[in-house]
CSV table of C-alpha atoms in Angstrom, one decimal:
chain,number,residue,atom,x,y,z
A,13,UNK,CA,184.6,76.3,91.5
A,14,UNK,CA,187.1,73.1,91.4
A,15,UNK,CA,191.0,74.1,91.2
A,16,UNK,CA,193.5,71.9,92.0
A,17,UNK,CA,191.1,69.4,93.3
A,18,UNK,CA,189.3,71.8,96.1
A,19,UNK,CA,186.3,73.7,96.3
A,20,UNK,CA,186.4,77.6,96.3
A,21,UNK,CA,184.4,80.3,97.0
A,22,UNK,CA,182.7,81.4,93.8
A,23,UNK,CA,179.4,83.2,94.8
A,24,UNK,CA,176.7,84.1,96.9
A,25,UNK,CA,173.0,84.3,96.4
A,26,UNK,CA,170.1,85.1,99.4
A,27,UNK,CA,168.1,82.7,100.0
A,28,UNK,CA,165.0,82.1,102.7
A,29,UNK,CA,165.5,78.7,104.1
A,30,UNK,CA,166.5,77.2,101.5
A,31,UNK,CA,165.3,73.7,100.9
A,32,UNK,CA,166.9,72.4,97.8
A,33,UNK,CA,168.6,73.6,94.8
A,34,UNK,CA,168.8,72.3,91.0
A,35,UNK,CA,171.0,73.0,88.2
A,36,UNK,CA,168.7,73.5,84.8
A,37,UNK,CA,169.4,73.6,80.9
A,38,UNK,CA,166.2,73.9,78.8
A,39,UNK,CA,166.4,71.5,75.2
A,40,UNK,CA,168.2,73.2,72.9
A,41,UNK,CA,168.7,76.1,74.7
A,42,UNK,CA,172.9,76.8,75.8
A,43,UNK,CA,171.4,78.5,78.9
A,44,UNK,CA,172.2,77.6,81.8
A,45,UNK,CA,170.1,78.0,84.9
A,46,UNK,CA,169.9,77.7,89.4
A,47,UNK,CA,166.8,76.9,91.2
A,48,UNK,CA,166.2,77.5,94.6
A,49,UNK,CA,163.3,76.5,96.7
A,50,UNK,CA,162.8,78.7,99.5
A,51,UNK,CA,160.8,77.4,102.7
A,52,UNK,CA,160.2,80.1,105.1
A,53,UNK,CA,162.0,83.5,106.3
A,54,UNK,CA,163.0,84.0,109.8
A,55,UNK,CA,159.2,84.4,110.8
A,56,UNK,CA,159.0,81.3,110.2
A,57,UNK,CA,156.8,82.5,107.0
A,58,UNK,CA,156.2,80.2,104.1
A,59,UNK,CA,154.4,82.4,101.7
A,60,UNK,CA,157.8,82.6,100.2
A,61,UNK,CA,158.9,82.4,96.5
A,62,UNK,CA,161.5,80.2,95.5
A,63,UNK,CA,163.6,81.8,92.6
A,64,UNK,CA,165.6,80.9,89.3
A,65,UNK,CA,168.9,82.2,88.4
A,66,UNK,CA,170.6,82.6,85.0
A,67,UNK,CA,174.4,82.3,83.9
A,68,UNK,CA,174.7,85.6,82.2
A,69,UNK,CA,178.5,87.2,82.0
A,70,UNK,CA,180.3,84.4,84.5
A,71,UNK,CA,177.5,85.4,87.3
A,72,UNK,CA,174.3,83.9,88.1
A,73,UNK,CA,172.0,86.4,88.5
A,74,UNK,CA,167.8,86.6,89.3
A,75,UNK,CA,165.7,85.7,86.5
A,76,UNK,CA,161.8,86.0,86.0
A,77,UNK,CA,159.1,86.1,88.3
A,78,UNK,CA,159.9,84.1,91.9
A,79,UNK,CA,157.4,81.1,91.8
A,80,UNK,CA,155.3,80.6,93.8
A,81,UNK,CA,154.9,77.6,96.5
A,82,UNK,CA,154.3,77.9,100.2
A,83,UNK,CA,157.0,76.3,102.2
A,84,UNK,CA,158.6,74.8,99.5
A,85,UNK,CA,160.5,71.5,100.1
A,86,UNK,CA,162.2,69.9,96.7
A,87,UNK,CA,162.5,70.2,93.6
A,88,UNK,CA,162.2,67.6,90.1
A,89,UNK,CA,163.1,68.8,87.3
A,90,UNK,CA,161.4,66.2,84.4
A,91,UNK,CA,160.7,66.3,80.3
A,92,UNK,CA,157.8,65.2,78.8
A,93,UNK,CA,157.4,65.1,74.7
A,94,UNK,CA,160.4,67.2,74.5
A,95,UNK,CA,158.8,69.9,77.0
A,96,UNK,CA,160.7,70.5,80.4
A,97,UNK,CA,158.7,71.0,83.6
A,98,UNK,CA,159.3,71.9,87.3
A,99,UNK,CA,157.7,70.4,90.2
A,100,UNK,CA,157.8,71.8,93.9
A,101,UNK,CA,156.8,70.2,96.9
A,102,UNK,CA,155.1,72.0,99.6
A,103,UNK,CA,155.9,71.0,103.8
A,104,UNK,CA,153.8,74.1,105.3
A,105,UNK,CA,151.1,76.6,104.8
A,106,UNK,CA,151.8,79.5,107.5
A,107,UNK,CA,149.2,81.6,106.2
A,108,UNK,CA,146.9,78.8,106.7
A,109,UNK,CA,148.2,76.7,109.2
A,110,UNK,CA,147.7,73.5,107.3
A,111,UNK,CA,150.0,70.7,106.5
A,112,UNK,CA,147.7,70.5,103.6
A,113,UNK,CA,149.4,72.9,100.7
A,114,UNK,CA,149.5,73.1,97.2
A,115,UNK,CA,152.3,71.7,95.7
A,116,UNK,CA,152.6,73.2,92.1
A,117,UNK,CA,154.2,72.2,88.7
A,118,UNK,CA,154.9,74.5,86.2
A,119,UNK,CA,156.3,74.2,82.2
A,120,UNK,CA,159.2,76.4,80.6
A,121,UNK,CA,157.8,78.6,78.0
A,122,UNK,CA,159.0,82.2,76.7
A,123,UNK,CA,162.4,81.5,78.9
A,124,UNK,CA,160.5,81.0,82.3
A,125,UNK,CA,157.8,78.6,84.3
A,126,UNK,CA,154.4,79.1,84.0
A,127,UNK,CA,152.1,77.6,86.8
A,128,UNK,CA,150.9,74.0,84.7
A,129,UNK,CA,148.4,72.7,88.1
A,130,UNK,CA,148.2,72.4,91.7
A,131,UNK,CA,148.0,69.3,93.7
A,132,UNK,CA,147.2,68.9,97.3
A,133,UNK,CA,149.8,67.1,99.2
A,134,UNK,CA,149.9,66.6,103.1
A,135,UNK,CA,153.4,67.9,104.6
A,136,UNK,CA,155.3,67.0,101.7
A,137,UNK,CA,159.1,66.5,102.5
A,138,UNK,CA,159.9,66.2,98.8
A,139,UNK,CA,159.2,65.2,95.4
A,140,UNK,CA,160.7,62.5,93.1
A,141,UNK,CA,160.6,61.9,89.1
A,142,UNK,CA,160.9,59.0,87.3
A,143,UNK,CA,159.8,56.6,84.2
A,144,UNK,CA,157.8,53.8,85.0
A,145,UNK,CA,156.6,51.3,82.6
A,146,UNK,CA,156.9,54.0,79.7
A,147,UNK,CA,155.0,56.4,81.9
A,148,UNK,CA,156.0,59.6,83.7
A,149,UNK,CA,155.8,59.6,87.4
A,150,UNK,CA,155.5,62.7,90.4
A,151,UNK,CA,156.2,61.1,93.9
A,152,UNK,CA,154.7,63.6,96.7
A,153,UNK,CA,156.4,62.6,99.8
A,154,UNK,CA,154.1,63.2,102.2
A,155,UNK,CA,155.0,62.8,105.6
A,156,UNK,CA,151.4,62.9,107.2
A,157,UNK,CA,149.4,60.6,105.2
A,158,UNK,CA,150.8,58.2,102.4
A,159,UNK,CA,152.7,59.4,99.8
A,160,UNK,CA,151.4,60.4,96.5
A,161,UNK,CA,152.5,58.4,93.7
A,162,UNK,CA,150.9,60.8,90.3
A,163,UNK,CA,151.0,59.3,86.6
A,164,UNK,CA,151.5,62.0,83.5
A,165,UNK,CA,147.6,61.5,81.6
A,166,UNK,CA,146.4,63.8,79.1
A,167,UNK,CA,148.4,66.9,79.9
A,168,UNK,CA,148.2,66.8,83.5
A,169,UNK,CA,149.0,64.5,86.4
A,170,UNK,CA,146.6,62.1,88.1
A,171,UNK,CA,146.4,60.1,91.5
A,172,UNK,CA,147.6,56.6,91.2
A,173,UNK,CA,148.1,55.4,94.2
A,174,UNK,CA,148.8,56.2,97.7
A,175,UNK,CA,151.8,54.2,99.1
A,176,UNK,CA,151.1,52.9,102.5
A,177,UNK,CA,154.2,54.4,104.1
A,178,UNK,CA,154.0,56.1,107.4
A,179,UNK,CA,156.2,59.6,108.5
A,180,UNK,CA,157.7,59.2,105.5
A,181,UNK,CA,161.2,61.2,105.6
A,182,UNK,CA,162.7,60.6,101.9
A,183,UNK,CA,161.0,57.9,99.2
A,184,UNK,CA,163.5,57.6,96.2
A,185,UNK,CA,163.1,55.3,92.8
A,186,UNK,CA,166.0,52.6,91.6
A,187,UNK,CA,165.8,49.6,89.0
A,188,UNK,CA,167.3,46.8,90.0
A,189,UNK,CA,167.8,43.4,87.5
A,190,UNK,CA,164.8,45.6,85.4
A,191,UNK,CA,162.7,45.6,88.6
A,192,UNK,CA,161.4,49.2,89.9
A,193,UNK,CA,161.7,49.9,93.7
A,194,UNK,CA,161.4,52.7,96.4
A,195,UNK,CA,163.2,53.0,99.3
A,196,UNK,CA,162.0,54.7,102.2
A,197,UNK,CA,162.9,56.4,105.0
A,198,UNK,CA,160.4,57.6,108.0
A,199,UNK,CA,160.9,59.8,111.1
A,200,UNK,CA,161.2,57.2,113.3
A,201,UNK,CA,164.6,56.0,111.5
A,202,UNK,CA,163.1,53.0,109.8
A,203,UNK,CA,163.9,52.3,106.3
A,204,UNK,CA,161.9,49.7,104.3
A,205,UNK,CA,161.7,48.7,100.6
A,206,UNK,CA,159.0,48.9,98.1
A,207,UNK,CA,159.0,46.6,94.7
A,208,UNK,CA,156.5,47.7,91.9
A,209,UNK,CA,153.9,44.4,90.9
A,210,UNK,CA,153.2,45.1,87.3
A,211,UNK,CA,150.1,42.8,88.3
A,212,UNK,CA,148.1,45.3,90.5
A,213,UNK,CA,150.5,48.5,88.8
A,214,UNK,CA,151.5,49.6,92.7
A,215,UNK,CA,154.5,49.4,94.8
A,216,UNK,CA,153.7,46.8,97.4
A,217,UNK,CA,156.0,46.4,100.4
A,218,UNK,CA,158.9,44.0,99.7
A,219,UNK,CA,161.6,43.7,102.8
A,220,UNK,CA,163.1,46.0,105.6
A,221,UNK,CA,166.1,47.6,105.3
A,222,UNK,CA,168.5,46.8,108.1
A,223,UNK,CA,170.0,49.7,109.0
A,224,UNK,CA,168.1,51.9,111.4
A,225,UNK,CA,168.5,55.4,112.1
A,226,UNK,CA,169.0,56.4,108.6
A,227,UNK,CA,168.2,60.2,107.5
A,228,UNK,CA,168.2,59.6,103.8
A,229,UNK,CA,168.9,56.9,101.5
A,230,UNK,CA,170.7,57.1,97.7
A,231,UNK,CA,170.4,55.0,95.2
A,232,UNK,CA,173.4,55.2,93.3
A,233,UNK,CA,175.0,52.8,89.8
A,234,UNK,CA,178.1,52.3,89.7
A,235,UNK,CA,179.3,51.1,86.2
A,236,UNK,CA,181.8,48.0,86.6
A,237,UNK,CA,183.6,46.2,83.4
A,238,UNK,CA,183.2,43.2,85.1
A,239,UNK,CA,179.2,43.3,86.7
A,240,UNK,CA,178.0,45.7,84.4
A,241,UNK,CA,176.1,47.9,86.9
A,242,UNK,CA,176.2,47.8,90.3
A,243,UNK,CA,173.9,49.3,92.2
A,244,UNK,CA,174.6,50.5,96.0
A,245,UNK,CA,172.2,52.4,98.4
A,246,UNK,CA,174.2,56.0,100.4
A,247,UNK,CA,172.7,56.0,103.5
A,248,UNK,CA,173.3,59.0,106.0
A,249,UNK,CA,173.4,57.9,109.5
A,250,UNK,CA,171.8,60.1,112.0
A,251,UNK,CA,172.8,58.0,115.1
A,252,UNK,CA,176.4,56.8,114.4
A,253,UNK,CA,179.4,58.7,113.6
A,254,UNK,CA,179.8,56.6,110.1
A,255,UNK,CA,177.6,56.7,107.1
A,256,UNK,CA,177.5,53.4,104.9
A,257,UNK,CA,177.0,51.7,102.1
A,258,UNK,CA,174.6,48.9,101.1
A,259,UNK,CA,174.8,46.5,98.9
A,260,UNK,CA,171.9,45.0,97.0
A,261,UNK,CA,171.2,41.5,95.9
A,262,UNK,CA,168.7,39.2,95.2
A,263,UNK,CA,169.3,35.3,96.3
A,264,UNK,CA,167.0,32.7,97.7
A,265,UNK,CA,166.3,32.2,101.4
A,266,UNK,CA,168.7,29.3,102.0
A,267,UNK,CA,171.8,31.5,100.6
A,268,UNK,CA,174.4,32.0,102.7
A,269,UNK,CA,176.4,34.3,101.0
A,270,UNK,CA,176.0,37.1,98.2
A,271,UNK,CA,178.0,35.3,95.0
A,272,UNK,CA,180.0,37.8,92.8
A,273,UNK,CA,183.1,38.4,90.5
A,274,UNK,CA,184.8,41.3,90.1
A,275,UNK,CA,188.3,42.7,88.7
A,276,UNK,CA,191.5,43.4,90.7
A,277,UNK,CA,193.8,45.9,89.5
A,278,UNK,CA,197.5,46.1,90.2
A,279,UNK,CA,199.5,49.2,89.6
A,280,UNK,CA,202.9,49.3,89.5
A,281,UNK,CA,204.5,48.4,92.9
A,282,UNK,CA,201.1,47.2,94.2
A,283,UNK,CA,201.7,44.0,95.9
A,284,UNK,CA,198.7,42.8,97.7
A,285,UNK,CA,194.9,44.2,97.5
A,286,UNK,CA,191.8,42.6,98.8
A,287,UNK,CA,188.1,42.6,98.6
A,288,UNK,CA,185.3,41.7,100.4
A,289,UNK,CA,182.3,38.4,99.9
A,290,UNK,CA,179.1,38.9,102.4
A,291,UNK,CA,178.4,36.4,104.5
A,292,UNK,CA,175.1,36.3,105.9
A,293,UNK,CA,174.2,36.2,109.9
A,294,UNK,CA,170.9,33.5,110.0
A,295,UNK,CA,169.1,31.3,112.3
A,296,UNK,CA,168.5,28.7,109.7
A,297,UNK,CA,169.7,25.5,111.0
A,298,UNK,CA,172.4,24.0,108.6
A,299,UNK,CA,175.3,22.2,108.9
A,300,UNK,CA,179.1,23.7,108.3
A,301,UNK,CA,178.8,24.8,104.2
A,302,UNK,CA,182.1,25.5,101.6
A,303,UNK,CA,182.5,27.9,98.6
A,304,UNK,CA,184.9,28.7,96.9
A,305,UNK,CA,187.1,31.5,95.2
A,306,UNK,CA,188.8,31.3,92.1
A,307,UNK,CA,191.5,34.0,90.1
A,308,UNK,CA,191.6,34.0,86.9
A,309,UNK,CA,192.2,35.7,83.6
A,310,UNK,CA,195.6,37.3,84.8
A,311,UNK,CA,196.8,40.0,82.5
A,312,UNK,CA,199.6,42.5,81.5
A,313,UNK,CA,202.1,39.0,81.4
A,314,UNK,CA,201.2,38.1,84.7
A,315,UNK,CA,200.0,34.3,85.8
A,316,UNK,CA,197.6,32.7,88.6
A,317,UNK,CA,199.9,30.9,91.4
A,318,UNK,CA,199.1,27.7,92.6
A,319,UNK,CA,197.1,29.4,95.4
A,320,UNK,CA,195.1,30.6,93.3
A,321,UNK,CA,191.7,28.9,94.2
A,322,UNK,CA,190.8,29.5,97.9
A,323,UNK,CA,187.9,27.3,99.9
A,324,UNK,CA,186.1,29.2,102.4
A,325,UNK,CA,184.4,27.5,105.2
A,326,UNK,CA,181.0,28.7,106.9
A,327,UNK,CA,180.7,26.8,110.1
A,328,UNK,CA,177.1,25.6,111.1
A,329,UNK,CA,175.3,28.3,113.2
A,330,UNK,CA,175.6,26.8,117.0
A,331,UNK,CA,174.2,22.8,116.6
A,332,UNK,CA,172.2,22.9,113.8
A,333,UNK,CA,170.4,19.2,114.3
A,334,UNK,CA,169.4,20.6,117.4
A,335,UNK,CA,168.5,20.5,121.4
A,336,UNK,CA,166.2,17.1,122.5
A,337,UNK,CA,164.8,17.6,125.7
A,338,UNK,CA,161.1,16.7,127.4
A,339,UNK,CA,158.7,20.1,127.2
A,340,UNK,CA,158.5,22.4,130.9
A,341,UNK,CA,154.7,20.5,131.0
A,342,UNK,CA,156.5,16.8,130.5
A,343,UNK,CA,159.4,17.7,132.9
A,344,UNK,CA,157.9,16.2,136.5
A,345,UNK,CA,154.3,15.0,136.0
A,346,UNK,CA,152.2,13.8,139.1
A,347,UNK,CA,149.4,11.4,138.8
A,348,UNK,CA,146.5,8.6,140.0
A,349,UNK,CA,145.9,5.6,139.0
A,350,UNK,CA,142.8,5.3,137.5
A,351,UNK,CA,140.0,2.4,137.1
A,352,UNK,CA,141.1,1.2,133.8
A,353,UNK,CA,144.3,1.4,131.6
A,354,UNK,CA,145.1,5.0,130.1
A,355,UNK,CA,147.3,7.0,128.1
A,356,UNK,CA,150.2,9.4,129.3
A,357,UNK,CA,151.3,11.5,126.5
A,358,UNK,CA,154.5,13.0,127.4
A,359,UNK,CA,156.1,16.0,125.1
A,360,UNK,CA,159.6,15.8,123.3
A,361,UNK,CA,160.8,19.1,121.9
A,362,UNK,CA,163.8,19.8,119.4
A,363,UNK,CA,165.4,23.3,120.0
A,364,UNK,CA,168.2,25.8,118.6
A,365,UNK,CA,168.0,23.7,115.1
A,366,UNK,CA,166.0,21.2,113.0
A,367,UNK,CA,168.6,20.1,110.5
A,368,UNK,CA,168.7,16.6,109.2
A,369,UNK,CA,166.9,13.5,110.2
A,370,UNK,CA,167.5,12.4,114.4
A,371,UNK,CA,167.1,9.1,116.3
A,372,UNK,CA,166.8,9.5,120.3
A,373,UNK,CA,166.3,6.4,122.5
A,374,UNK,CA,164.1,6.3,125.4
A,375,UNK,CA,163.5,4.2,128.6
A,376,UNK,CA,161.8,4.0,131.3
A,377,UNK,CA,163.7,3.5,134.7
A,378,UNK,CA,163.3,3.1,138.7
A,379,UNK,CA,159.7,2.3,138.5
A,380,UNK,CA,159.8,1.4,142.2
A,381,UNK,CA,156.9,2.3,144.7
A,382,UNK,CA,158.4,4.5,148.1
A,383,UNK,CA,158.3,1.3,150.0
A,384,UNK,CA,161.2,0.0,148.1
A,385,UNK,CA,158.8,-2.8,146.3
A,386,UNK,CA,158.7,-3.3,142.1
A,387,UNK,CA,155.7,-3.2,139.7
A,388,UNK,CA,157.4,-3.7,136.6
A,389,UNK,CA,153.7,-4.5,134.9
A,390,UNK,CA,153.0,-0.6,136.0
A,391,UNK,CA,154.1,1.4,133.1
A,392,UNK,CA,154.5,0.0,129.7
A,393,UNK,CA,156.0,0.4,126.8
A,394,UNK,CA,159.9,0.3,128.7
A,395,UNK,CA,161.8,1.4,125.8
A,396,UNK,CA,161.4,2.5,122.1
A,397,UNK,CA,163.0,5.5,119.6
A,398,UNK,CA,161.4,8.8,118.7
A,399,UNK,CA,161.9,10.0,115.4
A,400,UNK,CA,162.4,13.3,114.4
A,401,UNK,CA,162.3,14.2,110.2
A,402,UNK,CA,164.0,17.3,108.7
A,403,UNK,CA,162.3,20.5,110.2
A,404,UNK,CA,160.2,18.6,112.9
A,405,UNK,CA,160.4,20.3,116.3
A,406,UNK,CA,158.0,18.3,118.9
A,407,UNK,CA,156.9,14.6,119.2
A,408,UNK,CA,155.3,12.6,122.0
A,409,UNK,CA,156.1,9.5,124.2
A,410,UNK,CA,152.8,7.6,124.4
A,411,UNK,CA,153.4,5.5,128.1
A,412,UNK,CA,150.0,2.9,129.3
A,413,UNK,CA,149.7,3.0,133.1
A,414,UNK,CA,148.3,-0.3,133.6
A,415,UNK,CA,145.5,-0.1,136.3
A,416,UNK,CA,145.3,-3.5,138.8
A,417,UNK,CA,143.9,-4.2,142.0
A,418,UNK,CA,147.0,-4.3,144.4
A,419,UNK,CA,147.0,-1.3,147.1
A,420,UNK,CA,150.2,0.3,146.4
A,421,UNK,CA,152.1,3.7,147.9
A,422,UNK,CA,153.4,6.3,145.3
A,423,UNK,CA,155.4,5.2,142.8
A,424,UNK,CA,158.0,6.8,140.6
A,425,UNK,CA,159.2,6.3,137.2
A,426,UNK,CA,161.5,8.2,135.1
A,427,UNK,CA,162.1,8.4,131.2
């Protein structure tokens, strides 16, 4: 129990690997409830019950039958048409030595669940509830074949789709900008997210997370006077001594940073505060770019200084019109001249950045044969420009090597 902002001691209650716990008040009912899904004893059984509790007299103490779910992972806890239901998710079968279990669900009635169905899930690390379009959703995570994604239908839940995700670890549901998404994590410390396409009605992959390692993700809202809801995804580092937080937004590939507002808030004697705008670490080749911050609506009798408007400078990422140089295959090219006049195409490449429109110059030099004698009518054109548009990486030199009669040694000519 909280006193004087700490934690104490309050109460214990056995448990047999105990998996997850939720807290539980029927509609219209002042009882209060604990549920606690039990995976396996020390045997490493997991024909274990999990068991409900009820507040009676300051205590919570055991209440109704255990219920009854091998190796039981998580718990959701969901109403439909005023009726509240339970759903456990199954990891193991010991008895049967199968990944493949019965999750159950069960409905409150007479003050305690009563088995509603079974579904067959496939190492199921948890379950998840949520509303989806107006319709109830169960999420099976199952972590050796896709996880189970179960619409409410007549009384009962039914199979809607499988979501491809592989060694799925934790799956959880947010809205974002009215836009439904999972966000997954897998046993291999990847983390990806899923958007729902009211098109197809499935979650389709959307974009990867970028933190990797991660042992669960949580969606959480945070309500702000100034942007309404924020929301921020918890995630729990299993490779680094810090967990963080990430930040969600939605802004078009050329962005460069995430725009925002927000509200500062001085106490008394507070004299400086700060805050934070993302900048984001591309490869897109642009040239240096400006924003700008502004204060305003200064309260409590205060007013905005004339330094109140700061311009912030993102410099362009290395040279963003880019690198002109010939290709490795155009660098030193040996050949023979031939019978009749032909074509030497000679490649141009633009590297590290293809911003803006470029003019390079070319010419041809030296064009002297090893004896020290000239055949200026050799190689033609001399000179000329290569042009290269917005976003264009190669072009070609087109030379003529003029074929004649004259014996001649080598010759060598350079662009």
């Amino acid at each position: 129990m909280f006193e004087n902002g700490t934690v104490l001691h309050f109460q214990d209650i056995s448990t047999q690997g105990g998996s997850d716990v939720k807290f539980f008040r029927p509609q219209g009912s002042g009882d209060s409830y604990l549920i606690f899904a039990n995976m396996k004893d020390n045997s490493g059984n997991t024909a274990v019950l999990s068991k409900v509790y009820k507040w009676v007299n300051g205590r919570f103490v055991e209440h109704g039958p255990g219920l009854n779910c091998r190796g039981a992972s998580g718990l959701a806890l969901f109403r439909v048409n005023n009726r509240n239901f339970l759903a456990i998710s199954s990891y193991y079968d010991s008895v049967n030595r199968n990944y493949q279990s019965k999750s159950v669900t069960f409905e409150w009635r007479n003050d305690q669940f009563v088995l509603l169905s079974e579904i067959t899930t496939n190492g199921a690390t948890g379950v998840e509830y949520f509303m989806l379009d107006g319709d109830h959703i169960l999420l099976f995570v199952n972590s050796r074949s896709s996880p189970g994604l179960y619409k409410w239908n007549a009384g009962t839940f039914v199979l809607h789709q499988d979501v491809p995700i592989t060694n799925a670890k934790s799956v959880k549901e947010f809205l974002l900008n009215n836009e439904a998404f999972l966000v997954s994590t897998t046993s291999e410390g990847s983390s990806h997210l899923w958007k729902w396409d009211r098109n197809t009605s499935n979650f389709q992959f959307y974009t990867n997370v970028t933190e990797y390692g991660a042992q669960d993700i949580q969606p959480i809202t945070i309500q702000d006077s100034v942007n309404h809801n924020l929301t921020l995804l918890a995630v729990a580092m299993e490779t680094t001594s810090e967990s963080r937080f990430l930040q969600l937004a939605m802004v078009s590939a050329q962005a460069d940073f995430i725009p925002r507002n927000g509200q500062l808030i001085f106490n008394n004697g507070d004299t400086e505060l700060s805050f934070y705008v993302t900048i984001f670490n591309d490869s897109i080749s642009e040239p240096d770019e400006t924003f700008t911050v502004a204060l305003s609506n200064a309260t409590g009798g205060s007013v905005i200084g004339p330094n109140g408007n700061l311009e912030v400078n993102i410099l362009s990422n290395g040279n963003p019109y880019g690198r002109i140089e010939f290709a490795m295959a155009s660098a030193y090219i040996v050949v023979e001249e031939r019978s009749r006049d032909w074509v030497l195409h000679l490649e141009v490449l633009r590297e590290q950045g293809n911003y803006g429109e470029v003019i390079v110059a070319w010419n041809s030099t030296g064009n002297a044969s090893e004896s020290g004698s000239h055949g200026d009518d050799d190689v033609y054109p001399a000179s000329g420009e290569i042009v290269f548009m917005e976003g264009e990486t190669r072009k070609t030199i087109n030379l003529t090597i003029v074929a004649d009669d004259v014996p001649e040694v080598n010759e060598v000519f350079q662009v």
